Amino acid sequence: MNIILLGAPGAGKGTQASKIEEKYKLLHISTGDIFRANIKGGTEIGKLAKSYIDAGKLVPDEVTCDIVKDRLTWNDAKSGYMLDGFPRNLFQAQELDKFAKIDLCLNIDVDESLLMDRICGRRVCACGESYHISTLNGATTCAKCGGELYQRADDNPETVKTRLDTYKSQTAPLIEYYKSQGKLKSVKSGAGSPDEVFVQICAILDR
Ligand code: AMP
Protein backbone atom coordinates (compact mmCIF):
# COMPACT_ATOMS: atom_id res chain seq x y z
CA MET A 1 0.00 0.00 0.00
CA ASN A 2 1.24 3.49 -0.88
CA ILE A 3 0.07 6.26 1.41
CA ILE A 4 0.36 10.02 1.59
CA LEU A 5 0.31 11.73 4.99
CA LEU A 6 -1.20 15.16 4.62
CA GLY A 7 -1.48 17.87 7.26
CA ALA A 8 -0.26 21.29 8.31
CA PRO A 9 3.21 21.73 9.81
CA GLY A 10 2.88 20.54 13.39
CA ALA A 11 -0.10 18.29 12.63
CA GLY A 12 1.93 15.31 13.82
CA LYS A 13 2.71 13.68 10.47
CA GLY A 14 6.19 12.60 11.58
CA THR A 15 4.95 11.24 14.91
CA GLN A 16 2.15 9.26 13.27
CA ALA A 17 4.49 8.09 10.51
CA SER A 18 6.85 6.49 12.98
CA LYS A 19 3.92 4.75 14.71
CA ILE A 20 2.59 3.51 11.37
CA GLU A 21 6.07 2.37 10.35
CA GLU A 22 6.44 0.39 13.55
CA LYS A 23 3.01 -1.28 13.48
CA TYR A 24 2.49 -1.80 9.75
CA LYS A 25 6.15 -2.05 8.65
CA LEU A 26 5.55 0.58 6.02
CA LEU A 27 8.57 2.52 4.76
CA HIS A 28 8.54 6.18 5.88
CA ILE A 29 9.80 8.68 3.32
CA SER A 30 9.98 12.27 4.55
CA THR A 31 11.17 14.91 2.11
CA GLY A 32 11.99 17.20 5.05
CA ASP A 33 14.24 14.49 6.55
CA ILE A 34 15.91 13.96 3.16
CA PHE A 35 16.62 17.69 2.86
CA ARG A 36 17.93 17.90 6.44
CA ALA A 37 20.24 14.92 5.83
CA ASN A 38 21.55 16.65 2.69
CA ILE A 39 22.12 19.90 4.59
CA LYS A 40 24.03 17.99 7.28
CA GLY A 41 26.06 16.18 4.63
CA GLY A 42 26.89 19.45 2.85
CA THR A 43 25.65 18.19 -0.55
CA GLU A 44 24.68 20.44 -3.45
CA ILE A 45 21.01 19.64 -2.84
CA GLY A 46 21.49 20.53 0.82
CA LYS A 47 23.08 23.88 -0.04
CA LEU A 48 20.22 24.73 -2.36
CA ALA A 49 17.47 23.53 0.00
CA LYS A 50 18.83 25.33 3.07
CA SER A 51 17.96 28.85 1.94
CA TYR A 52 14.37 27.85 1.19
CA ILE A 53 13.91 25.84 4.38
CA ASP A 54 15.37 28.59 6.58
CA ALA A 55 12.92 31.05 5.00
CA GLY A 56 9.97 28.65 5.51
CA LYS A 57 9.47 28.39 1.75
CA LEU A 58 9.08 25.35 -0.45
CA VAL A 59 12.17 23.94 -2.14
CA PRO A 60 11.67 24.17 -5.94
CA ASP A 61 9.35 21.53 -7.36
CA GLU A 62 11.77 20.08 -9.92
CA VAL A 63 14.39 19.31 -7.26
CA THR A 64 11.84 17.87 -4.84
CA CYS A 65 10.03 15.76 -7.44
CA ASP A 66 13.32 14.33 -8.76
CA ILE A 67 14.34 13.31 -5.25
CA VAL A 68 11.06 11.52 -4.58
CA LYS A 69 10.93 9.92 -8.02
CA ASP A 70 14.41 8.49 -7.48
CA ARG A 71 13.70 7.40 -3.89
CA LEU A 72 10.66 5.41 -5.00
CA THR A 73 12.81 3.30 -7.34
CA TRP A 74 14.83 1.89 -4.43
CA ASN A 75 14.18 -1.76 -3.58
CA ASP A 76 12.85 -1.01 -0.10
CA ALA A 77 9.98 1.00 -1.61
CA LYS A 78 8.76 -1.91 -3.73
CA SER A 79 6.46 -3.28 -1.04
CA GLY A 80 4.81 0.01 -0.13
CA TYR A 81 5.63 3.35 1.47
CA MET A 82 4.19 6.39 3.12
CA LEU A 83 5.10 9.85 1.95
CA ASP A 84 5.39 12.49 4.67
CA GLY A 85 5.69 16.09 3.47
CA PHE A 86 5.20 15.27 -0.20
CA PRO A 87 3.30 16.34 -2.25
CA ARG A 88 2.97 19.90 -0.95
CA ASN A 89 1.25 21.55 -3.89
CA LEU A 90 -0.87 20.68 -6.90
CA PHE A 91 2.08 20.46 -9.29
CA GLN A 92 3.85 17.91 -7.08
CA ALA A 93 0.62 15.89 -6.71
CA GLN A 94 0.14 15.77 -10.48
CA GLU A 95 3.79 14.79 -11.01
CA LEU A 96 3.47 12.07 -8.36
CA ASP A 97 0.49 10.63 -10.22
CA LYS A 98 2.78 10.17 -13.23
CA PHE A 99 5.36 7.99 -11.45
CA ALA A 100 3.48 6.39 -8.54
CA LYS A 101 0.19 4.74 -7.68
CA ILE A 102 -1.24 6.19 -4.51
CA ASP A 103 -3.86 4.14 -2.66
CA LEU A 104 -4.75 6.43 0.22
CA CYS A 105 -4.26 9.99 1.42
CA LEU A 106 -4.48 10.28 5.21
CA ASN A 107 -5.23 13.84 6.21
CA ILE A 108 -4.48 14.87 9.80
CA ASP A 109 -6.84 17.70 10.58
CA VAL A 110 -5.71 19.99 13.41
CA ASP A 111 -7.12 23.16 14.85
CA GLU A 112 -4.87 25.97 13.62
CA SER A 113 -4.67 27.55 17.07
CA LEU A 114 -2.69 24.53 18.34
CA LEU A 115 -0.01 24.55 15.67
CA MET A 116 2.27 27.42 16.69
CA ASP A 117 2.80 26.07 20.22
CA ARG A 118 3.26 22.53 18.95
CA ILE A 119 5.95 23.52 16.46
CA CYS A 120 7.83 26.02 18.61
CA GLY A 121 7.87 23.54 21.51
CA ARG A 122 9.05 20.69 19.33
CA ARG A 123 12.39 18.99 19.95
CA VAL A 124 13.61 16.42 17.47
CA CYS A 125 16.20 13.67 17.21
CA ALA A 126 18.26 12.80 14.14
CA CYS A 127 16.57 9.35 14.18
CA GLY A 128 13.26 11.01 13.25
CA GLU A 129 11.54 10.96 16.66
CA SER A 130 10.01 14.17 17.85
CA TYR A 131 8.86 15.38 21.26
CA HIS A 132 7.24 18.40 22.86
CA ILE A 133 8.94 20.26 25.71
CA SER A 134 5.77 19.96 27.80
CA THR A 135 6.21 16.18 28.06
CA LEU A 136 10.00 15.92 28.11
CA ASN A 137 10.38 16.68 31.83
CA GLY A 138 13.74 18.28 31.13
CA ALA A 139 15.11 15.29 29.20
CA THR A 140 17.58 16.25 26.47
CA THR A 141 18.06 12.87 24.81
CA CYS A 142 15.82 10.69 22.64
CA ALA A 143 13.91 7.97 24.53
CA LYS A 144 14.11 5.75 21.44
CA CYS A 145 17.80 5.89 20.50
CA GLY A 146 19.56 8.05 23.11
CA GLY A 147 20.49 10.72 20.53
CA GLU A 148 20.77 14.38 21.49
CA LEU A 149 17.53 16.34 21.01
CA TYR A 150 17.60 19.67 19.23
CA GLN A 151 15.25 22.36 17.97
CA ARG A 152 14.90 22.59 14.18
CA ALA A 153 16.22 25.91 12.83
CA ASP A 154 12.91 26.48 11.03
CA ASP A 155 10.81 25.89 14.18
CA ASN A 156 10.78 29.55 15.18
CA PRO A 157 7.67 31.79 15.23
CA GLU A 158 8.60 33.88 12.19
CA THR A 159 9.38 30.95 9.89
CA VAL A 160 6.43 28.97 11.21
CA LYS A 161 4.09 31.78 10.18
CA THR A 162 5.40 31.59 6.60
CA ARG A 163 5.15 27.79 6.64
CA LEU A 164 1.53 27.94 7.81
CA ASP A 165 0.68 30.50 5.10
CA THR A 166 2.35 28.27 2.52
CA TYR A 167 0.38 25.29 3.81
CA LYS A 168 -2.92 27.16 3.53
CA SER A 169 -2.35 28.53 0.05
CA GLN A 170 -0.50 25.62 -1.57
CA THR A 171 -0.93 22.37 0.35
CA ALA A 172 -4.47 22.50 1.76
CA PRO A 173 -6.00 22.42 -1.77
CA LEU A 174 -4.66 18.86 -2.01
CA ILE A 175 -7.43 17.78 0.35
CA GLU A 176 -9.92 18.43 -2.47
CA TYR A 177 -7.55 16.87 -5.03
CA TYR A 178 -7.45 13.53 -3.21
CA LYS A 179 -11.11 13.73 -2.22
CA SER A 180 -12.04 13.99 -5.88
CA GLN A 181 -9.94 10.89 -6.55
CA GLY A 182 -11.85 9.05 -3.79
CA LYS A 183 -8.62 8.50 -1.85
CA LEU A 184 -9.01 10.88 1.08
CA LYS A 185 -9.55 9.82 4.70
CA SER A 186 -9.36 12.41 7.47
CA VAL A 187 -8.57 11.99 11.15
CA LYS A 188 -9.02 14.67 13.76
CA SER A 189 -6.16 15.68 16.05
CA GLY A 190 -7.11 17.86 18.99
CA ALA A 191 -5.39 18.68 22.23
CA GLY A 192 -5.29 14.95 23.07
CA SER A 193 -2.37 12.56 22.81
CA PRO A 194 -0.81 11.22 19.59
CA ASP A 195 -2.13 7.80 20.61
CA GLU A 196 -5.71 9.04 20.19
CA VAL A 197 -4.94 10.05 16.61
CA PHE A 198 -3.20 6.75 15.99
CA VAL A 199 -6.31 4.81 17.06
CA GLN A 200 -8.27 6.60 14.32
CA ILE A 201 -5.52 5.89 11.78
CA CYS A 202 -5.42 2.19 12.68
CA ALA A 203 -9.19 1.96 12.22
CA ILE A 204 -8.72 3.23 8.67
CA LEU A 205 -5.65 1.11 7.84
CA ASP A 206 -7.14 -2.07 9.31
CA ARG A 207 -10.15 -1.74 7.07
P1 AMP B 1 9.02 19.22 6.96
O1 AMP B 1 10.08 18.45 7.69
O2 AMP B 1 8.09 18.35 6.20
O3 AMP B 1 8.33 20.21 7.86
O4 AMP B 1 9.79 20.10 5.85
C1 AMP B 1 10.72 21.07 6.22
C2 AMP B 1 10.98 22.00 5.04
O5 AMP B 1 11.54 21.24 3.95
C3 AMP B 1 9.74 22.65 4.47
O6 AMP B 1 9.35 23.83 5.17
C4 AMP B 1 10.22 22.97 3.05
O7 AMP B 1 11.09 24.09 3.04
C5 AMP B 1 11.06 21.74 2.72
N1 AMP B 1 10.23 20.69 2.08
C6 AMP B 1 9.87 19.49 2.60
N2 AMP B 1 9.08 18.82 1.76
C7 AMP B 1 8.92 19.62 0.66
C8 AMP B 1 8.19 19.49 -0.55
N3 AMP B 1 7.43 18.42 -0.82
N4 AMP B 1 8.28 20.51 -1.44
C9 AMP B 1 9.04 21.59 -1.20
N5 AMP B 1 9.72 21.79 -0.07
C10 AMP B 1 9.67 20.81 0.88
mmCIF file of C-alpha atoms in Angstrom, residues 14-15 122-125 128-132:
data_model
loop_
_atom_site.group_PDB
_atom_site.id
_atom_site.type_symbol
_atom_site.label_atom_id
_atom_site.label_comp_id
_atom_site.label_asym_id
_atom_site.label_seq_id
_atom_site.Cartn_x
_atom_site.Cartn_y
_atom_site.Cartn_z
ATOM 1 C CA GLY A 14 6.192 12.595 11.580
ATOM 2 C CA THR A 15 4.948 11.245 14.908
ATOM 3 C CA ARG A 122 9.053 20.694 19.335
ATOM 4 C CA ARG A 123 12.393 18.991 19.954
ATOM 5 C CA VAL A 124 13.612 16.415 17.475
ATOM 6 C CA CYS A 125 16.200 13.674 17.215
ATOM 7 C CA GLY A 128 13.265 11.014 13.254
ATOM 8 C CA GLU A 129 11.545 10.961 16.657
ATOM 9 C CA SER A 130 10.007 14.173 17.847
ATOM 10 C CA TYR A 131 8.864 15.381 21.257
ATOM 11 C CA HIS A 132 7.236 18.398 22.863
#
